[in-house]
């Protein structure tokens, strides 16, 4: 209810209560006054009748008492009067005149109790007041009752009933009360108008404050309150204006700072509630800072991508998405997480982007690709047949000025507005993740460089030493075998001696490529030292490794290396041992493979030898 309505209702209720109280008190007072006045008048008239009847009896003119009562009615206001004889008088003097009998119920009670009775009556003539006064015998006064009546003192001789009109008094009372009600009503009206005039500035100020507050709740702090008076209400209005100005200027400054931090202006046109948007962005900055602190303590890029996928699903409510890592050196892209599946297959894009990353628009331009605002903007987007209504957002994650990763978010039609509003928040998370991802990538690259041979690009002996425990534990846990192949180029020293070390390096590079292409991606090819290579075939027994080794031997035999206008061809010798078939110790198995290699060298080179214990015995503990 508005303040104006409350004031009106208050004064209406107050006035009604005052009028009701005034009418009640006035009518009650006038009634009591009328009853008291009429009672005294009737008592006086009754006493006159008693004295007159007593004298009439003494003077012997009691028979003329009817005329006395009639003359009494000439008194203004009196309506009727009659005398009723009591039982003792009737016994002494008879029943008297017919108009004096019979007694009604009230008169009978008065004659019996000797107490007067009064009541207000209402008839055709209007309001009246009736009083019945008993005549009690007494020997006091002169003359006294006992001179004529032979009754005991205190006996009730009779009663006189007098009725008088109080209609005029009633009308005067009603008129007086009406005038009082009118006076109270006029006073209430004047008081209401004066009070409303005094309250009007308060009401107007309250309305303006309410309007300004509602606008502020909706993000508009440019409202103002009109100053109506110079008193405390005016001071409140002025303070409210200063507060709104301070909030508007302060939030604008905060908004500009947030814009600098997020590359998104929260107080731009159409952005809605400035305070709400700014709070949301500040919350996002805080959460992103915590996210960055968490991923800085992760060990690998894969862990960071996993934590980013959790944030995408739980914090932003996106269930369909892809995270790609850009392999710039090979012009490729690798799916890291697809719809929550780590290392999952490419689902939402043309697989062409995996082998030619330039096909990815976000990778190529380094800008956000917003298919919600611009449907069909990216030709590489290929959703499954059951999800052709999806749109997508592709965020490039910049690292050292180039795109290092791409986050693709898939958006159903019902969620497009919400996700569009999340773009600046998601960008903050990705901006915080970018330098950490870059640092982890550099660290992994650096570590990878220490575990790879610089000439051939194959893993080196240090990699084997760091990985051997994992390889052994995996084989033992799954109950599988590992075939260890030791390979060595035949007469490699002659290449360096006759053609120089550059030619030797070319031969080793070519050999490393042939070896890597001859085994599975899950197998390991390691440059063990010089022209000697170690190959680990996982989940492969020594017997199954023989054909693989033969394939390698034949490919090396067919290998041709162009060196300074000449074509070089070399052969290779290989020794095979089985872990844990030949030994339950990995390094002992490596030694067994080396023994088999040595035997291949001794027996003519360019051949494959499977280790047997007889070779170990022949070498006498080689």
mmCIF file of C-alpha atoms in Angstrom, residues 208-504:
data_model
loop_
_atom_site.group_PDB
_atom_site.id
_atom_site.type_symbol
_atom_site.label_atom_id
_atom_site.label_comp_id
_atom_site.label_asym_id
_atom_site.label_seq_id
_atom_site.Cartn_x
_atom_site.Cartn_y
_atom_site.Cartn_z
ATOM 1 C CA UNK A 208 11.749 9.307 -6.068
ATOM 2 C CA UNK A 209 14.007 7.259 -3.788
ATOM 3 C CA UNK A 210 12.067 4.103 -4.681
ATOM 4 C CA UNK A 211 12.397 4.874 -8.393
ATOM 5 C CA UNK A 212 16.124 5.572 -8.063
ATOM 6 C CA UNK A 213 16.668 2.390 -6.046
ATOM 7 C CA UNK A 214 14.755 0.281 -8.590
ATOM 8 C CA UNK A 215 16.830 1.754 -11.392
ATOM 9 C CA UNK A 216 19.996 1.063 -9.403
ATOM 10 C CA UNK A 217 18.903 -2.552 -8.832
ATOM 11 C CA UNK A 218 18.587 -2.861 -12.612
ATOM 12 C CA UNK A 219 22.066 -1.426 -13.081
ATOM 13 C CA UNK A 220 21.218 2.245 -13.811
ATOM 14 C CA UNK A 221 22.866 4.569 -11.294
ATOM 15 C CA UNK A 222 22.123 7.810 -13.138
ATOM 16 C CA UNK A 223 18.793 8.372 -11.395
ATOM 17 C CA UNK A 224 18.261 11.298 -9.010
ATOM 18 C CA UNK A 225 15.914 12.357 -6.216
ATOM 19 C CA UNK A 226 14.237 15.774 -6.347
ATOM 20 C CA UNK A 227 14.964 17.828 -3.232
ATOM 21 C CA UNK A 228 11.519 18.905 -1.958
ATOM 22 C CA UNK A 229 12.393 20.655 1.302
ATOM 23 C CA UNK A 230 15.347 22.033 3.219
ATOM 24 C CA UNK A 231 14.793 19.889 6.306
ATOM 25 C CA UNK A 232 15.918 16.341 7.090
ATOM 26 C CA UNK A 233 13.905 14.983 4.133
ATOM 27 C CA UNK A 234 15.781 17.304 1.793
ATOM 28 C CA UNK A 235 19.054 16.196 3.390
ATOM 29 C CA UNK A 236 18.149 12.550 2.727
ATOM 30 C CA UNK A 237 17.363 13.361 -0.916
ATOM 31 C CA UNK A 238 20.683 15.190 -1.334
ATOM 32 C CA UNK A 239 22.628 12.354 0.298
ATOM 33 C CA UNK A 240 20.869 9.848 -1.932
ATOM 34 C CA UNK A 241 21.911 11.808 -5.021
ATOM 35 C CA UNK A 242 25.508 11.943 -3.856
ATOM 36 C CA UNK A 243 25.475 8.197 -3.154
ATOM 37 C CA UNK A 244 24.127 7.397 -6.628
ATOM 38 C CA UNK A 245 26.738 9.640 -8.242
ATOM 39 C CA UNK A 246 29.502 7.978 -6.227
ATOM 40 C CA UNK A 247 28.268 4.505 -7.154
ATOM 41 C CA UNK A 248 27.953 5.405 -10.831
ATOM 42 C CA UNK A 249 31.452 6.876 -11.015
ATOM 43 C CA UNK A 250 32.995 4.123 -8.896
ATOM 44 C CA UNK A 251 31.415 1.290 -10.862
ATOM 45 C CA UNK A 252 32.391 2.957 -14.130
ATOM 46 C CA UNK A 253 36.020 3.012 -12.991
ATOM 47 C CA UNK A 254 35.788 -0.597 -11.840
ATOM 48 C CA UNK A 255 34.170 -1.499 -15.158
ATOM 49 C CA UNK A 256 37.041 0.036 -17.111
ATOM 50 C CA UNK A 257 39.569 -1.856 -14.987
ATOM 51 C CA UNK A 258 37.655 -5.088 -15.526
ATOM 52 C CA UNK A 259 37.572 -4.328 -19.259
ATOM 53 C CA UNK A 260 41.345 -4.016 -19.262
ATOM 54 C CA UNK A 261 41.715 -7.333 -17.429
ATOM 55 C CA UNK A 262 39.190 -9.304 -19.456
ATOM 56 C CA UNK A 263 39.195 -7.578 -22.853
ATOM 57 C CA UNK A 264 35.473 -7.171 -22.349
ATOM 58 C CA UNK A 265 33.617 -4.027 -21.342
ATOM 59 C CA UNK A 266 30.987 -4.774 -18.660
ATOM 60 C CA UNK A 267 29.401 -1.341 -19.000
ATOM 61 C CA UNK A 268 28.913 -1.414 -22.727
ATOM 62 C CA UNK A 269 25.556 -0.857 -24.301
ATOM 63 C CA UNK A 270 23.198 -3.737 -23.824
ATOM 64 C CA UNK A 271 25.278 -5.268 -21.106
ATOM 65 C CA UNK A 272 22.449 -5.040 -18.546
ATOM 66 C CA UNK A 273 23.081 -4.569 -14.851
ATOM 67 C CA UNK A 274 26.464 -2.875 -14.449
ATOM 68 C CA UNK A 275 26.964 -3.954 -10.850
ATOM 69 C CA UNK A 276 25.858 -7.543 -11.472
ATOM 70 C CA UNK A 277 28.029 -7.880 -14.580
ATOM 71 C CA UNK A 278 31.037 -6.366 -12.828
ATOM 72 C CA UNK A 279 30.615 -8.669 -9.819
ATOM 73 C CA UNK A 280 30.342 -11.678 -12.138
ATOM 74 C CA UNK A 281 33.521 -10.679 -13.971
ATOM 75 C CA UNK A 282 35.403 -10.054 -10.722
ATOM 76 C CA UNK A 283 34.237 -13.463 -9.467
ATOM 77 C CA UNK A 284 35.455 -14.997 -12.714
ATOM 78 C CA UNK A 285 38.834 -13.278 -12.338
ATOM 79 C CA UNK A 286 39.129 -14.658 -8.811
ATOM 80 C CA UNK A 287 38.105 -18.174 -9.858
ATOM 81 C CA UNK A 288 40.435 -18.006 -12.865
ATOM 82 C CA UNK A 289 43.298 -16.976 -10.580
ATOM 83 C CA UNK A 290 42.614 -20.014 -8.385
ATOM 84 C CA UNK A 291 42.418 -22.152 -11.534
ATOM 85 C CA UNK A 292 45.781 -20.828 -12.686
ATOM 86 C CA UNK A 293 47.310 -21.531 -9.284
ATOM 87 C CA UNK A 294 46.025 -25.116 -9.483
ATOM 88 C CA UNK A 295 47.319 -25.822 -13.006
ATOM 89 C CA UNK A 296 50.696 -24.282 -12.226
ATOM 90 C CA UNK A 297 51.210 -27.186 -9.829
ATOM 91 C CA UNK A 298 50.224 -29.791 -12.421
ATOM 92 C CA UNK A 299 53.045 -31.807 -13.915
ATOM 93 C CA UNK A 300 52.084 -32.127 -17.575
ATOM 94 C CA UNK A 301 49.993 -30.461 -20.267
ATOM 95 C CA UNK A 302 47.646 -33.444 -20.208
ATOM 96 C CA UNK A 303 46.808 -32.746 -16.566
ATOM 97 C CA UNK A 304 46.105 -29.099 -17.399
ATOM 98 C CA UNK A 305 43.800 -30.097 -20.264
ATOM 99 C CA UNK A 306 42.035 -32.476 -17.884
ATOM 100 C CA UNK A 307 41.514 -29.738 -15.300
ATOM 101 C CA UNK A 308 40.318 -27.358 -18.027
ATOM 102 C CA UNK A 309 37.773 -29.938 -19.185
ATOM 103 C CA UNK A 310 36.451 -30.232 -15.621
ATOM 104 C CA UNK A 311 36.013 -26.436 -15.466
ATOM 105 C CA UNK A 312 34.222 -26.446 -18.822
ATOM 106 C CA UNK A 313 31.779 -29.111 -17.675
ATOM 107 C CA UNK A 314 31.196 -28.167 -14.047
ATOM 108 C CA UNK A 315 31.702 -24.384 -14.001
ATOM 109 C CA UNK A 316 30.332 -23.443 -17.419
ATOM 110 C CA UNK A 317 27.884 -26.333 -17.871
ATOM 111 C CA UNK A 318 29.166 -27.429 -21.310
ATOM 112 C CA UNK A 319 28.984 -31.165 -22.011
ATOM 113 C CA UNK A 320 30.004 -31.251 -25.692
ATOM 114 C CA UNK A 321 33.402 -29.767 -26.522
ATOM 115 C CA UNK A 322 36.847 -30.495 -27.932
ATOM 116 C CA UNK A 323 40.322 -29.385 -26.878
ATOM 117 C CA UNK A 324 42.997 -29.581 -29.569
ATOM 118 C CA UNK A 325 46.740 -29.120 -29.227
ATOM 119 C CA UNK A 326 48.432 -27.536 -32.224
ATOM 120 C CA UNK A 327 51.560 -29.340 -33.422
ATOM 121 C CA UNK A 328 53.037 -26.453 -35.377
ATOM 122 C CA UNK A 329 56.228 -28.277 -36.369
ATOM 123 C CA UNK A 330 54.223 -30.971 -38.150
ATOM 124 C CA UNK A 331 51.313 -28.742 -39.252
ATOM 125 C CA UNK A 332 48.961 -31.013 -37.310
ATOM 126 C CA UNK A 333 46.386 -30.843 -34.505
ATOM 127 C CA UNK A 334 45.917 -33.496 -31.838
ATOM 128 C CA UNK A 335 42.612 -34.018 -29.932
ATOM 129 C CA UNK A 336 43.413 -33.883 -26.226
ATOM 130 C CA UNK A 337 39.840 -34.094 -24.821
ATOM 131 C CA UNK A 338 36.633 -34.711 -26.800
ATOM 132 C CA UNK A 339 33.325 -34.578 -24.878
ATOM 133 C CA UNK A 340 35.177 -35.512 -21.697
ATOM 134 C CA UNK A 341 37.036 -38.408 -23.352
ATOM 135 C CA UNK A 342 40.800 -37.944 -23.096
ATOM 136 C CA UNK A 343 42.577 -38.572 -26.398
ATOM 137 C CA UNK A 344 39.184 -39.249 -27.942
ATOM 138 C CA UNK A 345 38.677 -39.227 -31.731
ATOM 139 C CA UNK A 346 37.796 -36.061 -33.630
ATOM 140 C CA UNK A 347 34.003 -35.830 -33.578
ATOM 141 C CA UNK A 348 32.837 -32.294 -34.366
ATOM 142 C CA UNK A 349 35.257 -31.258 -37.101
ATOM 143 C CA UNK A 350 36.493 -32.462 -40.448
ATOM 144 C CA UNK A 351 39.385 -34.866 -39.623
ATOM 145 C CA UNK A 352 41.384 -32.952 -42.238
ATOM 146 C CA UNK A 353 42.340 -30.447 -39.527
ATOM 147 C CA UNK A 354 44.322 -33.157 -37.737
ATOM 148 C CA UNK A 355 46.813 -33.484 -40.614
ATOM 149 C CA UNK A 356 46.568 -29.903 -41.895
ATOM 150 C CA UNK A 357 45.895 -27.502 -39.071
ATOM 151 C CA UNK A 358 45.462 -24.563 -41.441
ATOM 152 C CA UNK A 359 41.996 -25.955 -42.175
ATOM 153 C CA UNK A 360 40.976 -24.862 -38.650
ATOM 154 C CA UNK A 361 39.726 -21.264 -38.843
ATOM 155 C CA UNK A 362 40.560 -20.506 -35.193
ATOM 156 C CA UNK A 363 44.082 -21.875 -35.694
ATOM 157 C CA UNK A 364 44.544 -19.957 -38.942
ATOM 158 C CA UNK A 365 43.189 -16.550 -37.820
ATOM 159 C CA UNK A 366 43.957 -16.576 -34.103
ATOM 160 C CA UNK A 367 40.493 -15.044 -33.475
ATOM 161 C CA UNK A 368 37.339 -16.320 -31.810
ATOM 162 C CA UNK A 369 35.120 -18.210 -34.246
ATOM 163 C CA UNK A 370 31.518 -17.513 -33.199
ATOM 164 C CA UNK A 371 29.075 -19.622 -35.175
ATOM 165 C CA UNK A 372 26.244 -18.508 -32.869
ATOM 166 C CA UNK A 373 26.488 -14.948 -34.167
ATOM 167 C CA UNK A 374 27.668 -16.049 -37.655
ATOM 168 C CA UNK A 375 26.232 -19.482 -38.575
ATOM 169 C CA UNK A 376 28.278 -21.463 -41.075
ATOM 170 C CA UNK A 377 31.378 -19.299 -40.630
ATOM 171 C CA UNK A 378 33.743 -22.301 -40.422
ATOM 172 C CA UNK A 379 33.676 -24.902 -43.209
ATOM 173 C CA UNK A 380 35.646 -27.395 -41.103
ATOM 174 C CA UNK A 381 32.767 -27.809 -38.644
ATOM 175 C CA UNK A 382 31.235 -31.243 -39.292
ATOM 176 C CA UNK A 383 28.775 -32.288 -36.558
ATOM 177 C CA UNK A 384 27.332 -35.830 -36.534
ATOM 178 C CA UNK A 385 24.058 -36.413 -38.350
ATOM 179 C CA UNK A 386 22.137 -36.555 -35.056
ATOM 180 C CA UNK A 387 23.458 -33.125 -33.961
ATOM 181 C CA UNK A 388 23.160 -30.923 -37.049
ATOM 182 C CA UNK A 389 21.308 -28.235 -35.061
ATOM 183 C CA UNK A 390 24.396 -27.466 -32.967
ATOM 184 C CA UNK A 391 26.375 -24.243 -33.194
ATOM 185 C CA UNK A 392 29.975 -23.877 -32.058
ATOM 186 C CA UNK A 393 32.431 -21.471 -30.489
ATOM 187 C CA UNK A 394 36.149 -21.946 -31.122
ATOM 188 C CA UNK A 395 38.589 -20.149 -28.813
ATOM 189 C CA UNK A 396 42.246 -19.942 -29.870
ATOM 190 C CA UNK A 397 44.623 -20.255 -26.906
ATOM 191 C CA UNK A 398 47.535 -17.982 -27.727
ATOM 192 C CA UNK A 399 51.063 -18.972 -26.753
ATOM 193 C CA UNK A 400 54.045 -16.750 -27.653
ATOM 194 C CA UNK A 401 52.031 -14.915 -30.290
ATOM 195 C CA UNK A 402 50.726 -18.006 -32.047
ATOM 196 C CA UNK A 403 47.878 -20.448 -31.497
ATOM 197 C CA UNK A 404 49.053 -23.261 -29.241
ATOM 198 C CA UNK A 405 45.683 -24.875 -28.539
ATOM 199 C CA UNK A 406 42.052 -24.550 -29.588
ATOM 200 C CA UNK A 407 38.971 -24.973 -27.391
ATOM 201 C CA UNK A 408 35.818 -25.820 -29.315
ATOM 202 C CA UNK A 409 32.470 -25.599 -27.480
ATOM 203 C CA UNK A 410 29.351 -27.171 -28.982
ATOM 204 C CA UNK A 411 26.125 -25.283 -28.232
ATOM 205 C CA UNK A 412 22.561 -26.655 -28.608
ATOM 206 C CA UNK A 413 19.840 -24.210 -29.788
ATOM 207 C CA UNK A 414 18.291 -23.868 -26.315
ATOM 208 C CA UNK A 415 21.591 -22.818 -24.721
ATOM 209 C CA UNK A 416 22.954 -20.283 -27.199
ATOM 210 C CA UNK A 417 22.028 -17.114 -25.317
ATOM 211 C CA UNK A 418 23.547 -18.364 -22.055
ATOM 212 C CA UNK A 419 26.762 -19.555 -23.654
ATOM 213 C CA UNK A 420 27.157 -16.313 -25.617
ATOM 214 C CA UNK A 421 27.065 -14.433 -22.318
ATOM 215 C CA UNK A 422 29.825 -16.738 -21.022
ATOM 216 C CA UNK A 423 32.315 -15.833 -23.773
ATOM 217 C CA UNK A 424 34.230 -13.212 -21.719
ATOM 218 C CA UNK A 425 34.318 -15.516 -18.679
ATOM 219 C CA UNK A 426 35.655 -18.426 -20.714
ATOM 220 C CA UNK A 427 38.225 -16.130 -22.331
ATOM 221 C CA UNK A 428 39.533 -15.204 -18.874
ATOM 222 C CA UNK A 429 40.079 -18.870 -17.995
ATOM 223 C CA UNK A 430 41.853 -19.538 -21.286
ATOM 224 C CA UNK A 431 44.015 -16.454 -20.920
ATOM 225 C CA UNK A 432 45.125 -17.664 -17.494
ATOM 226 C CA UNK A 433 45.771 -21.178 -18.817
ATOM 227 C CA UNK A 434 47.760 -20.056 -21.890
ATOM 228 C CA UNK A 435 51.095 -19.105 -20.233
ATOM 229 C CA UNK A 436 50.982 -22.181 -17.996
ATOM 230 C CA UNK A 437 50.365 -24.432 -21.002
ATOM 231 C CA UNK A 438 53.226 -22.755 -22.826
ATOM 232 C CA UNK A 439 55.559 -23.204 -19.853
ATOM 233 C CA UNK A 440 54.601 -26.885 -19.549
ATOM 234 C CA UNK A 441 55.095 -27.355 -23.289
ATOM 235 C CA UNK A 442 58.554 -25.774 -23.155
ATOM 236 C CA UNK A 443 59.466 -27.906 -20.160
ATOM 237 C CA UNK A 444 58.243 -31.064 -21.883
ATOM 238 C CA UNK A 445 60.085 -30.065 -25.056
ATOM 239 C CA UNK A 446 63.223 -29.449 -23.055
ATOM 240 C CA UNK A 447 62.844 -32.736 -21.238
ATOM 241 C CA UNK A 448 62.068 -34.495 -24.493
ATOM 242 C CA UNK A 449 65.231 -33.044 -26.016
ATOM 243 C CA UNK A 450 67.288 -34.578 -23.227
ATOM 244 C CA UNK A 451 65.659 -37.955 -23.865
ATOM 245 C CA UNK A 452 66.117 -37.994 -27.625
ATOM 246 C CA UNK A 453 69.124 -38.396 -29.844
ATOM 247 C CA UNK A 454 69.814 -35.109 -31.607
ATOM 248 C CA UNK A 455 70.998 -36.789 -34.839
ATOM 249 C CA UNK A 456 68.295 -39.381 -35.474
ATOM 250 C CA UNK A 457 65.411 -38.019 -33.391
ATOM 251 C CA UNK A 458 65.056 -41.410 -31.707
ATOM 252 C CA UNK A 459 64.958 -41.948 -27.957
ATOM 253 C CA UNK A 460 68.361 -42.146 -26.316
ATOM 254 C CA UNK A 461 69.817 -44.384 -23.626
ATOM 255 C CA UNK A 462 68.800 -41.942 -20.871
ATOM 256 C CA UNK A 463 65.162 -42.323 -21.922
ATOM 257 C CA UNK A 464 65.517 -46.094 -21.569
ATOM 258 C CA UNK A 465 67.024 -45.751 -18.101
ATOM 259 C CA UNK A 466 64.127 -43.511 -16.966
ATOM 260 C CA UNK A 467 61.437 -45.643 -18.568
ATOM 261 C CA UNK A 468 62.639 -49.147 -17.783
ATOM 262 C CA UNK A 469 60.828 -49.417 -14.437
ATOM 263 C CA UNK A 470 57.538 -48.441 -16.049
ATOM 264 C CA UNK A 471 58.013 -50.867 -18.909
ATOM 265 C CA UNK A 472 58.888 -53.739 -16.578
ATOM 266 C CA UNK A 473 55.996 -52.984 -14.179
ATOM 267 C CA UNK A 474 53.540 -52.834 -17.059
ATOM 268 C CA UNK A 475 54.722 -56.146 -18.487
ATOM 269 C CA UNK A 476 54.585 -57.889 -15.114
ATOM 270 C CA UNK A 477 51.171 -56.421 -14.257
ATOM 271 C CA UNK A 478 49.619 -57.608 -17.530
ATOM 272 C CA UNK A 479 51.601 -60.864 -17.669
ATOM 273 C CA UNK A 480 53.029 -60.059 -21.120
ATOM 274 C CA UNK A 481 56.474 -60.413 -22.738
ATOM 275 C CA UNK A 482 58.826 -57.850 -24.195
ATOM 276 C CA UNK A 483 61.206 -58.681 -27.034
ATOM 277 C CA UNK A 484 64.550 -56.875 -26.829
ATOM 278 C CA UNK A 485 66.345 -56.378 -30.164
ATOM 279 C CA UNK A 486 69.961 -55.213 -30.294
ATOM 280 C CA UNK A 487 70.911 -53.975 -33.804
ATOM 281 C CA UNK A 488 74.277 -52.837 -35.144
ATOM 282 C CA UNK A 489 75.275 -51.649 -38.629
ATOM 283 C CA UNK A 490 77.854 -53.831 -40.289
ATOM 284 C CA UNK A 491 81.213 -52.220 -41.072
ATOM 285 C CA UNK A 492 79.995 -48.738 -40.189
ATOM 286 C CA UNK A 493 83.516 -47.550 -39.317
ATOM 287 C CA UNK A 494 84.444 -47.914 -42.998
ATOM 288 C CA UNK A 495 81.809 -45.297 -43.910
ATOM 289 C CA UNK A 496 83.373 -42.700 -41.618
ATOM 290 C CA UNK A 497 86.866 -43.617 -42.733
ATOM 291 C CA UNK A 498 86.171 -43.604 -46.489
ATOM 292 C CA UNK A 499 83.449 -40.970 -46.825
ATOM 293 C CA UNK A 500 83.720 -38.857 -43.694
ATOM 294 C CA UNK A 501 81.551 -38.316 -40.660
ATOM 295 C CA UNK A 502 78.898 -36.396 -42.614
ATOM 296 C CA UNK A 503 78.246 -39.496 -44.653
ATOM 297 C CA UNK A 504 78.139 -41.550 -41.466
#
